[in-house]
């Protein structure tokens, strides 16, 4: 007999023209498992973009955390619990909404340190990849810190959009590029 795995739930909230925050979480332990930004394409309805993002996030979970991905996903969104409340609060303009939300994402010991360091970067501030590497305990590991940002499965809770290049330019951003990163920073009071 196999162990019963509690279902996963999902929540979403619109960020207007930027798209929709989509979060997958486990309500049994109120932990955020994956989070991304969905954006409608070619006149499609927002719900189609959300569905596409949910599939994308679950595909990544299958690759990196099959035990979590093996849990059944409830097809209906929820607006209850700390993760759902954080999603709604973030969409309403509270840049600190995810600060106290529990997260879980698989990764190497160094990536875990980078992601923990990222959670210490306050809304309205930025750090360079070099500063992030320093914060994570490996000052020369700029590229490894950048790789951890690029492989961050819980965007917004681990705010990789707050990391910029040493020259002050934006650098890349997984969800729809640098203009989205600029707008997320602008919403937090940072102009670049």
PDB file of C-alpha atoms in Angstrom:
ATOM      1  CA  UNK A   1       0.000   0.000   0.000  1.00  0.00           C
ATOM      2  CA  UNK A   2       1.302   3.449  -0.907  1.00  0.00           C
ATOM      3  CA  UNK A   3       1.166   6.455   1.366  1.00  0.00           C
ATOM      4  CA  UNK A   4      -1.588   8.965   0.741  1.00  0.00           C
ATOM      5  CA  UNK A   5      -0.223  12.270  -0.485  1.00  0.00           C
ATOM      6  CA  UNK A   6      -2.385  15.311   0.265  1.00  0.00           C
ATOM      7  CA  UNK A   7      -3.484  17.276  -2.786  1.00  0.00           C
ATOM      8  CA  UNK A   8      -1.883  20.396  -4.094  1.00  0.00           C
ATOM      9  CA  UNK A   9      -3.868  23.604  -4.468  1.00  0.00           C
ATOM     10  CA  UNK A  10      -3.341  26.677  -6.574  1.00  0.00           C
ATOM     11  CA  UNK A  11      -4.112  30.362  -6.288  1.00  0.00           C
ATOM     12  CA  UNK A  12      -3.828  33.285  -8.660  1.00  0.00           C
ATOM     13  CA  UNK A  13      -4.261  37.032  -8.717  1.00  0.00           C
ATOM     14  CA  UNK A  14      -3.925  39.615 -11.473  1.00  0.00           C
ATOM     15  CA  UNK A  15      -1.080  42.116 -11.646  1.00  0.00           C
ATOM     16  CA  UNK A  16      -2.884  44.009 -14.405  1.00  0.00           C
ATOM     17  CA  UNK A  17      -0.874  44.408 -17.604  1.00  0.00           C
ATOM     18  CA  UNK A  18       2.044  42.422 -16.150  1.00  0.00           C
ATOM     19  CA  UNK A  19       0.035  39.210 -16.028  1.00  0.00           C
ATOM     20  CA  UNK A  20      -1.209  36.945 -13.265  1.00  0.00           C
ATOM     21  CA  UNK A  21       0.683  35.534 -10.295  1.00  0.00           C
ATOM     22  CA  UNK A  22       0.079  31.770 -10.194  1.00  0.00           C
ATOM     23  CA  UNK A  23       1.109  29.803  -7.089  1.00  0.00           C
ATOM     24  CA  UNK A  24       1.028  26.069  -6.382  1.00  0.00           C
ATOM     25  CA  UNK A  25       1.034  25.129  -2.728  1.00  0.00           C
ATOM     26  CA  UNK A  26       0.426  22.287  -0.344  1.00  0.00           C
ATOM     27  CA  UNK A  27      -2.358  23.184   2.095  1.00  0.00           C
ATOM     28  CA  UNK A  28      -1.397  20.422   4.552  1.00  0.00           C
ATOM     29  CA  UNK A  29       1.774  22.327   5.515  1.00  0.00           C
ATOM     30  CA  UNK A  30       0.929  25.734   3.934  1.00  0.00           C
ATOM     31  CA  UNK A  31       4.085  25.650   1.831  1.00  0.00           C
ATOM     32  CA  UNK A  32       4.605  27.340  -1.513  1.00  0.00           C
ATOM     33  CA  UNK A  33       5.938  24.780  -4.015  1.00  0.00           C
ATOM     34  CA  UNK A  34       6.013  26.739  -7.295  1.00  0.00           C
ATOM     35  CA  UNK A  35       5.092  30.242  -8.419  1.00  0.00           C
ATOM     36  CA  UNK A  36       5.257  32.093 -11.705  1.00  0.00           C
ATOM     37  CA  UNK A  37       3.790  34.820 -13.853  1.00  0.00           C
ATOM     38  CA  UNK A  38       1.185  33.947 -16.478  1.00  0.00           C
ATOM     39  CA  UNK A  39       0.442  36.276 -19.363  1.00  0.00           C
ATOM     40  CA  UNK A  40      -2.277  35.869 -21.993  1.00  0.00           C
ATOM     41  CA  UNK A  41      -1.074  35.662 -25.576  1.00  0.00           C
ATOM     42  CA  UNK A  42      -2.802  36.594 -28.805  1.00  0.00           C
ATOM     43  CA  UNK A  43      -6.146  37.557 -27.341  1.00  0.00           C
ATOM     44  CA  UNK A  44      -6.591  34.377 -25.326  1.00  0.00           C
ATOM     45  CA  UNK A  45      -8.481  34.610 -22.031  1.00  0.00           C
ATOM     46  CA  UNK A  46      -6.541  34.980 -18.787  1.00  0.00           C
ATOM     47  CA  UNK A  47      -7.722  31.543 -17.663  1.00  0.00           C
ATOM     48  CA  UNK A  48      -5.870  29.946 -20.613  1.00  0.00           C
ATOM     49  CA  UNK A  49      -2.634  31.658 -19.583  1.00  0.00           C
ATOM     50  CA  UNK A  50      -3.138  30.493 -15.994  1.00  0.00           C
ATOM     51  CA  UNK A  51      -3.707  26.929 -17.188  1.00  0.00           C
ATOM     52  CA  UNK A  52      -0.575  27.076 -19.328  1.00  0.00           C
ATOM     53  CA  UNK A  53       1.468  28.353 -16.358  1.00  0.00           C
ATOM     54  CA  UNK A  54       0.092  25.635 -14.077  1.00  0.00           C
ATOM     55  CA  UNK A  55       1.129  23.000 -16.639  1.00  0.00           C
ATOM     56  CA  UNK A  56       4.554  24.606 -17.000  1.00  0.00           C
ATOM     57  CA  UNK A  57       5.134  24.700 -13.241  1.00  0.00           C
ATOM     58  CA  UNK A  58       3.959  21.093 -12.821  1.00  0.00           C
ATOM     59  CA  UNK A  59       6.285  19.995 -15.650  1.00  0.00           C
ATOM     60  CA  UNK A  60       9.214  21.593 -13.816  1.00  0.00           C
ATOM     61  CA  UNK A  61       8.116  19.961 -10.566  1.00  0.00           C
ATOM     62  CA  UNK A  62       8.056  16.574 -12.339  1.00  0.00           C
ATOM     63  CA  UNK A  63      11.678  17.134 -13.334  1.00  0.00           C
ATOM     64  CA  UNK A  64      13.024  18.427 -10.021  1.00  0.00           C
ATOM     65  CA  UNK A  65      10.619  17.166  -7.348  1.00  0.00           C
ATOM     66  CA  UNK A  66       8.593  14.170  -8.548  1.00  0.00           C
ATOM     67  CA  UNK A  67       7.260  13.404  -5.072  1.00  0.00           C
ATOM     68  CA  UNK A  68       5.543  16.788  -4.952  1.00  0.00           C
ATOM     69  CA  UNK A  69       4.424  16.560  -8.581  1.00  0.00           C
ATOM     70  CA  UNK A  70       2.893  13.145  -7.905  1.00  0.00           C
ATOM     71  CA  UNK A  71       0.330  14.747  -5.602  1.00  0.00           C
ATOM     72  CA  UNK A  72      -3.057  15.305  -7.169  1.00  0.00           C
ATOM     73  CA  UNK A  73      -3.865  18.914  -8.052  1.00  0.00           C
ATOM     74  CA  UNK A  74      -7.283  20.191  -7.089  1.00  0.00           C
ATOM     75  CA  UNK A  75      -8.630  21.747 -10.305  1.00  0.00           C
ATOM     76  CA  UNK A  76     -10.298  24.646  -8.500  1.00  0.00           C
ATOM     77  CA  UNK A  77      -8.339  27.634  -7.176  1.00  0.00           C
ATOM     78  CA  UNK A  78      -8.427  28.523  -3.517  1.00  0.00           C
ATOM     79  CA  UNK A  79      -8.422  31.887  -1.786  1.00  0.00           C
ATOM     80  CA  UNK A  80      -7.897  30.432   1.703  1.00  0.00           C
ATOM     81  CA  UNK A  81      -4.712  29.945   3.683  1.00  0.00           C
ATOM     82  CA  UNK A  82      -1.443  31.841   4.011  1.00  0.00           C
ATOM     83  CA  UNK A  83      -0.216  31.229   0.453  1.00  0.00           C
ATOM     84  CA  UNK A  84      -3.494  32.256  -1.198  1.00  0.00           C
ATOM     85  CA  UNK A  85      -3.677  35.308   1.065  1.00  0.00           C
ATOM     86  CA  UNK A  86      -0.076  36.243   0.163  1.00  0.00           C
ATOM     87  CA  UNK A  87      -0.862  35.957  -3.561  1.00  0.00           C
ATOM     88  CA  UNK A  88      -3.855  38.292  -3.161  1.00  0.00           C
ATOM     89  CA  UNK A  89      -1.928  40.739  -0.973  1.00  0.00           C
ATOM     90  CA  UNK A  90       1.002  40.836  -3.426  1.00  0.00           C
ATOM     91  CA  UNK A  91      -1.374  41.573  -6.291  1.00  0.00           C
ATOM     92  CA  UNK A  92      -2.884  44.373  -4.189  1.00  0.00           C
ATOM     93  CA  UNK A  93       0.514  46.040  -3.883  1.00  0.00           C
ATOM     94  CA  UNK A  94       2.025  44.505  -0.735  1.00  0.00           C
ATOM     95  CA  UNK A  95       5.581  43.746  -1.866  1.00  0.00           C
ATOM     96  CA  UNK A  96       6.293  42.024   1.464  1.00  0.00           C
ATOM     97  CA  UNK A  97       3.336  39.629   1.233  1.00  0.00           C
ATOM     98  CA  UNK A  98       5.486  36.531   0.624  1.00  0.00           C
ATOM     99  CA  UNK A  99       8.110  37.337   3.278  1.00  0.00           C
ATOM    100  CA  UNK A 100       6.722  34.937   5.896  1.00  0.00           C
ATOM    101  CA  UNK A 101       5.362  32.255   3.556  1.00  0.00           C
ATOM    102  CA  UNK A 102       7.042  28.870   3.894  1.00  0.00           C
ATOM    103  CA  UNK A 103       8.697  27.692   0.677  1.00  0.00           C
ATOM    104  CA  UNK A 104      10.131  24.437  -0.560  1.00  0.00           C
ATOM    105  CA  UNK A 105      12.136  23.985  -3.720  1.00  0.00           C
ATOM    106  CA  UNK A 106      14.764  21.375  -4.422  1.00  0.00           C
ATOM    107  CA  UNK A 107      18.302  22.451  -5.166  1.00  0.00           C
ATOM    108  CA  UNK A 108      21.924  22.110  -4.172  1.00  0.00           C
ATOM    109  CA  UNK A 109      23.210  23.343  -0.835  1.00  0.00           C
ATOM    110  CA  UNK A 110      24.582  26.469  -2.505  1.00  0.00           C
ATOM    111  CA  UNK A 111      21.337  27.223  -4.340  1.00  0.00           C
ATOM    112  CA  UNK A 112      19.475  26.913  -1.039  1.00  0.00           C
ATOM    113  CA  UNK A 113      21.866  29.495   0.433  1.00  0.00           C
ATOM    114  CA  UNK A 114      21.358  31.823  -2.548  1.00  0.00           C
ATOM    115  CA  UNK A 115      17.576  31.529  -2.305  1.00  0.00           C
ATOM    116  CA  UNK A 116      17.691  32.157   1.465  1.00  0.00           C
ATOM    117  CA  UNK A 117      19.864  35.232   0.850  1.00  0.00           C
ATOM    118  CA  UNK A 118      17.423  36.491  -1.780  1.00  0.00           C
ATOM    119  CA  UNK A 119      14.611  36.345   0.757  1.00  0.00           C
ATOM    120  CA  UNK A 120      16.641  38.795   2.872  1.00  0.00           C
ATOM    121  CA  UNK A 121      16.693  41.456   0.140  1.00  0.00           C
ATOM    122  CA  UNK A 122      13.914  43.846   1.155  1.00  0.00           C
ATOM    123  CA  UNK A 123      11.306  45.171  -1.228  1.00  0.00           C
ATOM    124  CA  UNK A 124      12.490  48.461  -2.702  1.00  0.00           C
ATOM    125  CA  UNK A 125      16.154  47.402  -2.744  1.00  0.00           C
ATOM    126  CA  UNK A 126      18.356  45.563  -5.214  1.00  0.00           C
ATOM    127  CA  UNK A 127      21.617  43.645  -5.012  1.00  0.00           C
ATOM    128  CA  UNK A 128      24.072  42.664  -7.723  1.00  0.00           C
ATOM    129  CA  UNK A 129      24.813  39.044  -8.573  1.00  0.00           C
ATOM    130  CA  UNK A 130      28.237  39.586  -6.933  1.00  0.00           C
ATOM    131  CA  UNK A 131      26.611  40.897  -3.748  1.00  0.00           C
ATOM    132  CA  UNK A 132      24.193  37.971  -3.762  1.00  0.00           C
ATOM    133  CA  UNK A 133      27.100  35.519  -4.089  1.00  0.00           C
ATOM    134  CA  UNK A 134      28.768  37.265  -1.129  1.00  0.00           C
ATOM    135  CA  UNK A 135      25.545  37.045   0.920  1.00  0.00           C
ATOM    136  CA  UNK A 136      25.362  33.313   0.146  1.00  0.00           C
ATOM    137  CA  UNK A 137      28.915  32.738   1.380  1.00  0.00           C
ATOM    138  CA  UNK A 138      30.794  32.287  -1.907  1.00  0.00           C
ATOM    139  CA  UNK A 139      31.946  35.742  -3.078  1.00  0.00           C
ATOM    140  CA  UNK A 140      33.505  34.468  -6.318  1.00  0.00           C
ATOM    141  CA  UNK A 141      30.454  32.431  -7.362  1.00  0.00           C
ATOM    142  CA  UNK A 142      28.648  35.159  -9.347  1.00  0.00           C
ATOM    143  CA  UNK A 143      27.607  32.799 -12.132  1.00  0.00           C
ATOM    144  CA  UNK A 144      26.381  30.155  -9.700  1.00  0.00           C
ATOM    145  CA  UNK A 145      24.285  32.834  -7.967  1.00  0.00           C
ATOM    146  CA  UNK A 146      22.875  33.890 -11.342  1.00  0.00           C
ATOM    147  CA  UNK A 147      22.118  30.243 -12.148  1.00  0.00           C
ATOM    148  CA  UNK A 148      20.233  29.898  -8.854  1.00  0.00           C
ATOM    149  CA  UNK A 149      18.130  32.933  -9.858  1.00  0.00           C
ATOM    150  CA  UNK A 150      17.451  31.431 -13.288  1.00  0.00           C
ATOM    151  CA  UNK A 151      16.314  28.170 -11.676  1.00  0.00           C
ATOM    152  CA  UNK A 152      14.167  29.734  -8.968  1.00  0.00           C
ATOM    153  CA  UNK A 153      10.867  27.860  -8.882  1.00  0.00           C
ATOM    154  CA  UNK A 154       9.122  30.151  -6.405  1.00  0.00           C
ATOM    155  CA  UNK A 155       9.331  33.604  -8.011  1.00  0.00           C
ATOM    156  CA  UNK A 156       7.967  36.474  -5.904  1.00  0.00           C
ATOM    157  CA  UNK A 157       8.610  34.564  -2.635  1.00  0.00           C
ATOM    158  CA  UNK A 158      12.281  34.314  -3.609  1.00  0.00           C
ATOM    159  CA  UNK A 159      12.445  37.715  -5.326  1.00  0.00           C
ATOM    160  CA  UNK A 160      14.996  37.145  -8.093  1.00  0.00           C
ATOM    161  CA  UNK A 161      13.696  40.292  -9.805  1.00  0.00           C
ATOM    162  CA  UNK A 162      15.629  42.260  -7.134  1.00  0.00           C
ATOM    163  CA  UNK A 163      18.993  41.093  -8.498  1.00  0.00           C
ATOM    164  CA  UNK A 164      20.726  43.298 -11.058  1.00  0.00           C
ATOM    165  CA  UNK A 165      24.093  43.381 -12.787  1.00  0.00           C
ATOM    166  CA  UNK A 166      27.099  45.030 -11.156  1.00  0.00           C
ATOM    167  CA  UNK A 167      26.947  47.852 -13.726  1.00  0.00           C
ATOM    168  CA  UNK A 168      23.406  48.709 -12.586  1.00  0.00           C
ATOM    169  CA  UNK A 169      21.648  47.260 -15.620  1.00  0.00           C
ATOM    170  CA  UNK A 170      18.781  44.859 -15.158  1.00  0.00           C
ATOM    171  CA  UNK A 171      20.158  41.547 -16.376  1.00  0.00           C
ATOM    172  CA  UNK A 172      17.719  38.853 -17.433  1.00  0.00           C
ATOM    173  CA  UNK A 173      14.374  37.779 -16.041  1.00  0.00           C
ATOM    174  CA  UNK A 174      12.756  34.409 -16.589  1.00  0.00           C
ATOM    175  CA  UNK A 175       9.178  35.686 -16.843  1.00  0.00           C
ATOM    176  CA  UNK A 176       8.838  37.851 -19.949  1.00  0.00           C
ATOM    177  CA  UNK A 177      12.226  39.556 -19.812  1.00  0.00           C
ATOM    178  CA  UNK A 178      13.735  42.748 -18.531  1.00  0.00           C
ATOM    179  CA  UNK A 179      10.727  45.025 -19.058  1.00  0.00           C
ATOM    180  CA  UNK A 180       8.704  42.875 -16.659  1.00  0.00           C
ATOM    181  CA  UNK A 181      11.599  42.959 -14.189  1.00  0.00           C
ATOM    182  CA  UNK A 182      11.714  46.765 -14.512  1.00  0.00           C
ATOM    183  CA  UNK A 183       7.970  47.032 -13.835  1.00  0.00           C
ATOM    184  CA  UNK A 184       8.161  44.731 -10.796  1.00  0.00           C
ATOM    185  CA  UNK A 185      10.983  46.853  -9.381  1.00  0.00           C
ATOM    186  CA  UNK A 186       9.102  50.058 -10.189  1.00  0.00           C
ATOM    187  CA  UNK A 187       6.118  48.751  -8.219  1.00  0.00           C
ATOM    188  CA  UNK A 188       8.517  48.445  -5.258  1.00  0.00           C
ATOM    189  CA  UNK A 189       9.827  51.996  -5.731  1.00  0.00           C
ATOM    190  CA  UNK A 190      13.037  51.168  -7.622  1.00  0.00           C
ATOM    191  CA  UNK A 191      13.749  53.012 -10.894  1.00  0.00           C
ATOM    192  CA  UNK A 192      16.340  51.482 -13.236  1.00  0.00           C
TER     193      UNK A 192
END
